[in-house]
PDB file of C-alpha atoms and ligand atoms in Angstrom:
ATOM      1  CA  MET A  27      -7.076 -19.312 -16.937  1.00 49.00           C
ATOM      2  CA  GLN A  28      -4.160 -20.822 -15.101  1.00 59.00           C
ATOM      3  CA  SER A  29      -0.891 -21.919 -16.479  1.00 64.00           C
ATOM      4  CA  SER A  30       1.639 -23.879 -14.503  1.00 77.00           C
ATOM      5  CA  THR A  31       4.217 -21.189 -15.056  1.00 86.00           C
ATOM      6  CA  GLU A  32       3.895 -17.422 -15.321  1.00 92.00           C
ATOM      7  CA  SER A  33       7.299 -17.035 -16.885  1.00 90.00           C
ATOM      8  CA  GLY A  34       7.467 -13.885 -19.017  1.00 92.00           C
ATOM      9  CA  PHE A  35       4.170 -12.424 -17.711  1.00 94.00           C
ATOM     10  CA  TYR A  36       5.748  -9.693 -15.602  1.00 96.00           C
ATOM     11  CA  ARG A  37       7.302  -7.471 -18.246  1.00 96.00           C
ATOM     12  CA  ARG A  38       6.377  -4.226 -16.547  1.00 96.00           C
ATOM     13  CA  PRO A  39       8.886  -2.893 -14.019  1.00 98.00           C
ATOM     14  CA  PRO A  40       7.685  -3.840 -10.525  1.00 98.00           C
ATOM     15  CA  PHE A  41       7.849  -0.269  -9.197  1.00 98.00           C
ATOM     16  CA  GLU A  42       8.476   3.362 -10.027  1.00 98.00           C
ATOM     17  CA  ILE A  43      10.263   5.959  -7.990  1.00 98.00           C
ATOM     18  CA  VAL A  44       8.682   9.399  -8.032  1.00 98.00           C
ATOM     19  CA  ASN A  45      10.927  12.340  -7.101  1.00 98.00           C
ATOM     20  CA  PRO A  46      14.011  10.206  -6.348  1.00 96.00           C
ATOM     21  CA  ARG A  47      15.996  13.257  -5.221  1.00 95.00           C
ATOM     22  CA  GLY A  48      13.306  14.538  -2.867  1.00 96.00           C
ATOM     23  CA  LYS A  49      14.761  16.517   0.044  1.00 95.00           C
ATOM     24  CA  SER A  50      12.158  15.629   2.650  1.00 97.00           C
ATOM     25  CA  PRO A  51      12.995  13.088   5.364  1.00 97.00           C
ATOM     26  CA  VAL A  52       9.587  11.587   4.598  1.00 98.00           C
ATOM     27  CA  LEU A  53       9.770   8.497   2.403  1.00 98.00           C
ATOM     28  CA  LEU A  54       6.381   7.665   0.907  1.00 98.00           C
ATOM     29  CA  VAL A  55       5.354   4.165  -0.124  1.00 98.00           C
ATOM     30  CA  CYS A  56       2.247   3.176  -2.082  1.00 98.00           C
ATOM     31  CA  GLU A  57       2.077  -0.624  -2.026  1.00 98.00           C
ATOM     32  CA  HIS A  58      -1.512  -0.866  -3.302  1.00 97.00           C
ATOM     33  CA  ALA A  59      -1.269   1.835  -5.980  1.00 98.00           C
ATOM     34  CA  SER A  60      -2.077  -0.263  -9.031  1.00 97.00           C
ATOM     35  CA  ARG A  61      -4.795  -2.596 -10.237  1.00 95.00           C
ATOM     36  CA  PHE A  62      -2.624  -3.826 -13.101  1.00 96.00           C
ATOM     37  CA  ILE A  63      -2.809  -7.556 -13.782  1.00 96.00           C
ATOM     38  CA  PRO A  64      -0.974  -8.947 -16.851  1.00 96.00           C
ATOM     39  CA  GLU A  65      -3.314  -9.768 -19.700  1.00 94.00           C
ATOM     40  CA  GLU A  66      -2.305 -13.434 -19.738  1.00 94.00           C
ATOM     41  CA  LEU A  67      -3.915 -13.845 -16.300  1.00 94.00           C
ATOM     42  CA  ARG A  68      -7.357 -12.657 -17.504  1.00 93.00           C
ATOM     43  CA  GLN A  69      -8.112 -10.604 -14.389  1.00 93.00           C
ATOM     44  CA  LEU A  70      -7.428 -13.700 -12.273  1.00 94.00           C
ATOM     45  CA  GLY A  71     -10.909 -14.865 -13.261  1.00 93.00           C
ATOM     46  CA  LEU A  72     -12.592 -11.843 -11.648  1.00 93.00           C
ATOM     47  CA  ASP A  73     -15.365 -10.013 -13.448  1.00 90.00           C
ATOM     48  CA  ASP A  74     -14.827  -6.380 -14.465  1.00 87.00           C
ATOM     49  CA  GLU A  75     -16.578  -4.980 -11.455  1.00 84.00           C
ATOM     50  CA  ALA A  76     -14.519  -6.978  -8.961  1.00 82.00           C
ATOM     51  CA  ALA A  77     -11.286  -6.198 -10.799  1.00 82.00           C
ATOM     52  CA  ARG A  78     -12.054  -2.478 -10.747  1.00 81.00           C
ATOM     53  CA  GLU A  79     -13.124  -2.583  -7.112  1.00 79.00           C
ATOM     54  CA  HIS A  80     -10.964  -1.739  -4.147  1.00 79.00           C
ATOM     55  CA  ILE A  81      -9.961  -5.380  -3.739  1.00 88.00           C
ATOM     56  CA  ALA A  82      -7.488  -5.032  -6.625  1.00 93.00           C
ATOM     57  CA  TRP A  83      -5.994  -1.754  -5.382  1.00 94.00           C
ATOM     58  CA  ASP A  84      -6.488   1.179  -3.001  1.00 96.00           C
ATOM     59  CA  ILE A  85      -8.683   3.686  -4.824  1.00 95.00           C
ATOM     60  CA  GLY A  86      -7.192   7.189  -4.725  1.00 97.00           C
ATOM     61  CA  ALA A  87      -4.078   6.162  -2.780  1.00 98.00           C
ATOM     62  CA  LEU A  88      -1.661   6.802  -5.643  1.00 98.00           C
ATOM     63  CA  ALA A  89      -3.094  10.242  -6.373  1.00 98.00           C
ATOM     64  CA  LEU A  90      -2.789  11.170  -2.702  1.00 98.00           C
ATOM     65  CA  ALA A  91       0.767   9.797  -2.460  1.00 98.00           C
ATOM     66  CA  GLU A  92       1.759  11.806  -5.548  1.00 98.00           C
ATOM     67  CA  ALA A  93       0.193  14.961  -4.148  1.00 98.00           C
ATOM     68  CA  LEU A  94       2.072  14.459  -0.866  1.00 98.00           C
ATOM     69  CA  SER A  95       5.308  13.803  -2.747  1.00 98.00           C
ATOM     70  CA  ALA A  96       4.931  17.100  -4.605  1.00 98.00           C
ATOM     71  CA  ARG A  97       3.902  19.077  -1.541  1.00 98.00           C
ATOM     72  CA  LEU A  98       6.653  17.734   0.728  1.00 98.00           C
ATOM     73  CA  ASP A  99       9.361  17.244  -1.923  1.00 98.00           C
ATOM     74  CA  ALA A 100       9.426  13.619  -0.781  1.00 98.00           C
ATOM     75  CA  THR A 101      10.546  10.484  -2.612  1.00 98.00           C
ATOM     76  CA  LEU A 102       7.720   8.054  -3.352  1.00 98.00           C
ATOM     77  CA  LEU A 103       8.016   4.343  -4.127  1.00 98.00           C
ATOM     78  CA  VAL A 104       5.015   3.138  -6.158  1.00 98.00           C
ATOM     79  CA  ALA A 105       4.093  -0.490  -6.829  1.00 98.00           C
ATOM     80  CA  ASN A 106       3.130  -1.270 -10.417  1.00 98.00           C
ATOM     81  CA  TYR A 107       1.091  -4.467  -9.971  1.00 98.00           C
ATOM     82  CA  SER A 108      -2.176  -5.289  -8.256  1.00 97.00           C
ATOM     83  CA  ARG A 109      -2.061  -6.426  -4.668  1.00 96.00           C
ATOM     84  CA  LEU A 110      -4.077  -9.460  -5.788  1.00 96.00           C
ATOM     85  CA  LEU A 111      -0.993 -10.903  -7.536  1.00 97.00           C
ATOM     86  CA  ILE A 112       1.086 -10.643  -4.403  1.00 98.00           C
ATOM     87  CA  ASP A 113       0.517  -8.253  -1.522  1.00 97.00           C
ATOM     88  CA  LEU A 114       3.589  -6.096  -0.918  1.00 98.00           C
ATOM     89  CA  ASN A 115       2.479  -5.246   2.583  1.00 97.00           C
ATOM     90  CA  ARG A 116       2.285  -8.890   3.692  1.00 97.00           C
ATOM     91  CA  PRO A 117       5.121 -11.188   4.662  1.00 97.00           C
ATOM     92  CA  LEU A 118       5.471 -14.073   2.202  1.00 96.00           C
ATOM     93  CA  GLU A 119       4.488 -16.502   4.965  1.00 95.00           C
ATOM     94  CA  ALA A 120       1.111 -14.787   5.471  1.00 94.00           C
ATOM     95  CA  PRO A 121      -1.706 -16.999   4.165  1.00 90.00           C
ATOM     96  CA  ASP A 122      -3.145 -14.128   2.124  1.00 91.00           C
ATOM     97  CA  ALA A 123       0.143 -12.895   0.612  1.00 96.00           C
ATOM     98  CA  ILE A 124      -1.375 -14.301  -2.586  1.00 96.00           C
ATOM     99  CA  PRO A 125      -5.042 -14.189  -1.580  1.00 94.00           C
ATOM    100  CA  GLU A 126      -7.407 -16.939  -2.683  1.00 94.00           C
ATOM    101  CA  HIS A 127     -10.332 -14.834  -1.456  1.00 91.00           C
ATOM    102  CA  SER A 128     -10.749 -11.142  -0.835  1.00 85.00           C
ATOM    103  CA  GLU A 129     -13.720  -9.956   1.176  1.00 78.00           C
ATOM    104  CA  ILE A 130     -16.700 -11.540  -0.649  1.00 79.00           C
ATOM    105  CA  TYR A 131     -14.839 -12.451  -3.837  1.00 86.00           C
ATOM    106  CA  PRO A 132     -13.129 -15.755  -4.542  1.00 92.00           C
ATOM    107  CA  ILE A 133     -10.031 -15.202  -6.707  1.00 94.00           C
ATOM    108  CA  PRO A 134      -9.959 -18.171  -9.078  1.00 94.00           C
ATOM    109  CA  GLY A 135      -6.620 -17.252 -10.666  1.00 94.00           C
ATOM    110  CA  ASN A 136      -4.903 -17.549  -7.275  1.00 95.00           C
ATOM    111  CA  GLN A 137      -6.371 -20.892  -6.340  1.00 94.00           C
ATOM    112  CA  GLY A 138      -4.178 -23.925  -6.795  1.00 92.00           C
ATOM    113  CA  LEU A 139      -1.238 -21.820  -7.920  1.00 94.00           C
ATOM    114  CA  THR A 140       1.821 -23.886  -8.797  1.00 94.00           C
ATOM    115  CA  ALA A 141       5.085 -23.360  -6.919  1.00 94.00           C
ATOM    116  CA  ALA A 142       6.657 -22.084 -10.148  1.00 95.00           C
ATOM    117  CA  ALA A 143       3.949 -19.476 -10.716  1.00 95.00           C
ATOM    118  CA  ARG A 144       4.157 -18.374  -7.103  1.00 96.00           C
ATOM    119  CA  GLN A 145       7.928 -18.073  -7.322  1.00 96.00           C
ATOM    120  CA  GLU A 146       7.585 -15.968 -10.476  1.00 96.00           C
ATOM    121  CA  ARG A 147       5.521 -13.416  -8.572  1.00 97.00           C
ATOM    122  CA  VAL A 148       7.927 -13.417  -5.651  1.00 98.00           C
ATOM    123  CA  ALA A 149      10.963 -12.904  -7.900  1.00 97.00           C
ATOM    124  CA  SER A 150       9.332 -10.457 -10.332  1.00 98.00           C
ATOM    125  CA  ILE A 151       7.315  -8.269  -7.968  1.00 98.00           C
ATOM    126  CA  PHE A 152       7.907  -8.866  -4.272  1.00 98.00           C
ATOM    127  CA  GLU A 153      11.671  -9.142  -4.015  1.00 98.00           C
ATOM    128  CA  PRO A 154      12.645  -6.206  -6.244  1.00 98.00           C
ATOM    129  CA  PHE A 155      10.151  -3.920  -4.490  1.00 98.00           C
ATOM    130  CA  HIS A 156      11.459  -4.736  -1.026  1.00 98.00           C
ATOM    131  CA  ARG A 157      15.081  -4.572  -2.170  1.00 98.00           C
ATOM    132  CA  GLN A 158      14.422  -1.084  -3.508  1.00 98.00           C
ATOM    133  CA  LEU A 159      12.670   0.065  -0.351  1.00 98.00           C
ATOM    134  CA  THR A 160      15.534  -1.309   1.751  1.00 98.00           C
ATOM    135  CA  GLU A 161      18.012   0.607  -0.436  1.00 98.00           C
ATOM    136  CA  LEU A 162      16.092   3.871  -0.186  1.00 98.00           C
ATOM    137  CA  ILE A 163      16.165   3.561   3.606  1.00 98.00           C
ATOM    138  CA  ASP A 164      19.842   2.492   3.633  1.00 97.00           C
ATOM    139  CA  GLU A 165      20.852   5.531   1.565  1.00 96.00           C
ATOM    140  CA  ARG A 166      19.105   7.858   3.958  1.00 96.00           C
ATOM    141  CA  LEU A 167      20.525   6.240   7.080  1.00 96.00           C
ATOM    142  CA  GLU A 168      24.025   6.313   5.581  1.00 94.00           C
ATOM    143  CA  ALA A 169      23.633  10.005   4.794  1.00 92.00           C
ATOM    144  CA  GLN A 170      22.459  10.568   8.402  1.00 89.00           C
ATOM    145  CA  ARG A 171      19.062  11.687   7.114  1.00 90.00           C
ATOM    146  CA  ALA A 172      16.793   9.685   9.416  1.00 91.00           C
ATOM    147  CA  PRO A 173      13.782   8.898   7.234  1.00 96.00           C
ATOM    148  CA  ARG A 174      10.172   8.784   8.300  1.00 98.00           C
ATOM    149  CA  LEU A 175       8.381   6.036   6.421  1.00 98.00           C
ATOM    150  CA  VAL A 176       4.766   6.671   5.438  1.00 98.00           C
ATOM    151  CA  GLY A 177       2.619   4.065   3.666  1.00 98.00           C
ATOM    152  CA  VAL A 178      -0.339   5.641   1.864  1.00 98.00           C
ATOM    153  CA  HIS A 179      -3.513   3.532   1.661  1.00 98.00           C
ATOM    154  CA  SER A 180      -7.264   3.859   1.360  1.00 97.00           C
ATOM    155  CA  PHE A 181     -10.101   1.813   2.753  1.00 95.00           C
ATOM    156  CA  THR A 182     -13.658   1.207   1.732  1.00 92.00           C
ATOM    157  CA  PRO A 183     -16.482   3.036   3.587  1.00 92.00           C
ATOM    158  CA  LYS A 184     -18.367  -0.222   4.081  1.00 87.00           C
ATOM    159  CA  TYR A 185     -16.815  -3.540   4.957  1.00 81.00           C
ATOM    160  CA  ARG A 186     -18.922  -6.697   5.019  1.00 79.00           C
ATOM    161  CA  GLY A 187     -22.025  -4.518   5.233  1.00 81.00           C
ATOM    162  CA  GLU A 188     -20.805  -2.380   8.124  1.00 85.00           C
ATOM    163  CA  THR A 189     -20.236   1.353   7.748  1.00 88.00           C
ATOM    164  CA  ARG A 190     -16.919   2.488   9.126  1.00 90.00           C
ATOM    165  CA  PRO A 191     -17.058   5.670  11.188  1.00 93.00           C
ATOM    166  CA  TRP A 192     -13.544   7.025  10.556  1.00 97.00           C
ATOM    167  CA  VAL A 193     -12.620   9.363   7.712  1.00 97.00           C
ATOM    168  CA  ALA A 194      -9.011   8.286   8.146  1.00 98.00           C
ATOM    169  CA  GLY A 195      -6.831   6.131  10.355  1.00 98.00           C
ATOM    170  CA  VAL A 196      -3.187   6.065  11.345  1.00 98.00           C
ATOM    171  CA  LEU A 197      -1.671   2.624  11.927  1.00 98.00           C
ATOM    172  CA  PHE A 198       1.581   2.130  13.775  1.00 98.00           C
ATOM    173  CA  GLY A 199       3.664  -0.223  15.862  1.00 98.00           C
ATOM    174  CA  LYS A 200       6.613   1.306  17.696  1.00 98.00           C
ATOM    175  CA  ALA A 201       6.371   4.835  16.280  1.00 98.00           C
ATOM    176  CA  ASP A 202       3.705   5.983  18.728  1.00 98.00           C
ATOM    177  CA  ALA A 203       5.073   9.514  19.197  1.00 98.00           C
ATOM    178  CA  TYR A 204       5.154  10.151  15.456  1.00 98.00           C
ATOM    179  CA  ALA A 205       1.752   8.539  14.919  1.00 98.00           C
ATOM    180  CA  ASN A 206       0.152  10.469  17.767  1.00 98.00           C
ATOM    181  CA  ARG A 207       1.424  13.750  16.360  1.00 98.00           C
ATOM    182  CA  ILE A 208      -0.316  12.964  13.057  1.00 98.00           C
ATOM    183  CA  ILE A 209      -3.504  11.756  14.768  1.00 98.00           C
ATOM    184  CA  GLY A 210      -3.599  14.834  17.022  1.00 98.00           C
ATOM    185  CA  GLY A 211      -3.138  17.107  14.026  1.00 98.00           C
ATOM    186  CA  LEU A 212      -5.886  15.475  12.024  1.00 98.00           C
ATOM    187  CA  ARG A 213      -8.290  15.387  14.964  1.00 97.00           C
ATOM    188  CA  GLN A 214      -8.238  19.187  15.165  1.00 96.00           C
ATOM    189  CA  SER A 215     -10.961  19.079  12.506  1.00 93.00           C
ATOM    190  CA  GLY A 216     -13.260  17.286  14.955  1.00 95.00           C
ATOM    191  CA  GLU A 217     -13.686  14.347  12.573  1.00 95.00           C
ATOM    192  CA  ALA A 218     -13.278  10.707  13.574  1.00 97.00           C
ATOM    193  CA  ILE A 219      -9.650   9.692  13.016  1.00 98.00           C
ATOM    194  CA  GLY A 220      -8.776   6.109  13.890  1.00 97.00           C
ATOM    195  CA  SER A 221      -5.736   5.244  15.965  1.00 98.00           C
ATOM    196  CA  ASN A 222      -4.789   1.744  14.816  1.00 97.00           C
ATOM    197  CA  GLN A 223      -8.226   1.669  13.177  1.00 94.00           C
ATOM    198  CA  PRO A 224      -9.648   0.372  10.863  1.00 93.00           C
ATOM    199  CA  TYR A 225      -6.727  -2.083  11.023  1.00 93.00           C
ATOM    200  CA  VAL A 226      -3.922  -2.883  13.413  1.00 94.00           C
ATOM    201  CA  ILE A 227      -0.319  -3.526  12.493  1.00 95.00           C
ATOM    202  CA  ASP A 228       0.611  -7.155  12.990  1.00 93.00           C
ATOM    203  CA  PRO A 229       4.132  -8.414  12.156  1.00 91.00           C
ATOM    204  CA  LEU A 230       2.526 -11.620  10.818  1.00 92.00           C
ATOM    205  CA  GLU A 231       0.382  -9.629   8.394  1.00 93.00           C
ATOM    206  CA  ASP A 232       2.336  -6.447   7.654  1.00 96.00           C
ATOM    207  CA  MET A 233       5.643  -5.647   6.015  1.00 96.00           C
ATOM    208  CA  THR A 234       6.164  -1.926   5.636  1.00 97.00           C
ATOM    209  CA  VAL A 235       5.791  -0.805   9.243  1.00 98.00           C
ATOM    210  CA  PRO A 236       7.292  -3.762  11.157  1.00 98.00           C
ATOM    211  CA  VAL A 237      10.038  -4.817   8.727  1.00 98.00           C
ATOM    212  CA  HIS A 238      11.181  -1.587   7.077  1.00 98.00           C
ATOM    213  CA  GLY A 239      10.294   0.664  10.011  1.00 98.00           C
ATOM    214  CA  ASP A 240      10.155  -0.796  13.505  1.00 98.00           C
ATOM    215  CA  GLU A 241      12.867  -3.438  13.009  1.00 97.00           C
ATOM    216  CA  ARG A 242      15.259  -0.819  11.675  1.00 97.00           C
ATOM    217  CA  GLY A 243      14.534   1.859  14.263  1.00 97.00           C
ATOM    218  CA  VAL A 244      12.866   4.027  11.599  1.00 98.00           C
ATOM    219  CA  ASP A 245       9.636   5.874  12.437  1.00 98.00           C
ATOM    220  CA  ALA A 246       6.946   4.290  10.286  1.00 98.00           C
ATOM    221  CA  VAL A 247       3.181   4.662   9.932  1.00 98.00           C
ATOM    222  CA  LEU A 248       0.469   3.669   7.504  1.00 98.00           C
ATOM    223  CA  ILE A 249      -2.057   6.335   6.670  1.00 98.00           C
ATOM    224  CA  GLU A 250      -5.471   4.982   5.710  1.00 98.00           C
ATOM    225  CA  ILE A 251      -7.974   7.362   4.108  1.00 98.00           C
ATOM    226  CA  ARG A 252     -11.596   6.384   3.564  1.00 97.00           C
ATOM    227  CA  ASN A 253     -11.767   6.178  -0.205  1.00 96.00           C
ATOM    228  CA  ASP A 254     -14.914   8.282  -0.650  1.00 95.00           C
ATOM    229  CA  GLY A 255     -12.670  11.219   0.337  1.00 97.00           C
ATOM    230  CA  LEU A 256     -10.305  10.502  -2.566  1.00 97.00           C
ATOM    231  CA  ARG A 257     -12.742  10.163  -5.463  1.00 95.00           C
ATOM    232  CA  THR A 258     -12.098  13.634  -6.910  1.00 97.00           C
ATOM    233  CA  PRO A 259      -8.914  15.637  -7.548  1.00 98.00           C
ATOM    234  CA  GLN A 260     -10.212  18.185  -5.085  1.00 98.00           C
ATOM    235  CA  GLY A 261     -10.723  15.539  -2.403  1.00 98.00           C
ATOM    236  CA  VAL A 262      -7.169  14.316  -2.965  1.00 98.00           C
ATOM    237  CA  GLU A 263      -5.744  17.856  -2.693  1.00 98.00           C
ATOM    238  CA  THR A 264      -7.703  18.508   0.477  1.00 98.00           C
ATOM    239  CA  TRP A 265      -6.268  15.386   2.122  1.00 98.00           C
ATOM    240  CA  ALA A 266      -2.743  16.195   0.960  1.00 98.00           C
ATOM    241  CA  GLU A 267      -3.064  19.665   2.427  1.00 98.00           C
ATOM    242  CA  ARG A 268      -4.380  18.308   5.737  1.00 97.00           C
ATOM    243  CA  LEU A 269      -1.769  15.572   6.089  1.00 98.00           C
ATOM    244  CA  ALA A 270       1.386  17.282   4.868  1.00 98.00           C
ATOM    245  CA  PRO A 271       2.069  19.509   7.925  1.00 97.00           C
ATOM    246  CA  TRP A 272       1.988  16.545  10.314  1.00 98.00           C
ATOM    247  CA  LEU A 273       4.177  14.083   8.411  1.00 98.00           C
TER     248      LEU A 273
HETATM  249 ZN1   ZN B 308      -3.832  -0.752   1.211  1.00 55.89          ZN
END
């Protein structure tokens, strides 16, 4: 299943830009949009169920990001490869940037990866994506259109056997005023909305918020929606409608 080099495997463009001329100050990012793994890598040795599962991607996140892009007239940067190849929301130094395990699943195709194969993923997927995101932010700052950066993610209702109580969470570092506005808005429904739950932002484990947002003085949050709320087009529309006014 492994080859010492992955040269030529990454023929698909690493990202797409939806609504590049969007007028909204909101800049949407969907780092875990895709479960695509090049055929040569044979699903990284995962069985069909694991490869379809949330470990390869964030179920429903792309549909929600697209719905928000349309509703807000916002530009959206979408990743075109599975997070299991290389996680675009992790610094390269993070041990699970190219995860050898995810939750309960070992990922055979990532174990014992050669330096050349690793470098292929960095050069083909990671670097172009982050260069593009940097450029999108640069353009907006140069045009004096202060962007607000919003990563769109989903999480699984159960993690390691435990049911998570939140229907959504907002994760943030320095952008507490912006994040609290979104949290306050969503909490009007009376549902459980996590504040830095179910995850916290950690500069050693995150890219989008600390690197593209906080370090640049740009308001940045990650929105996490429990994926059972995004399983139908109607669920996606409902979340887009709820989120849009607060972003
Ligand atoms: Zn995610």
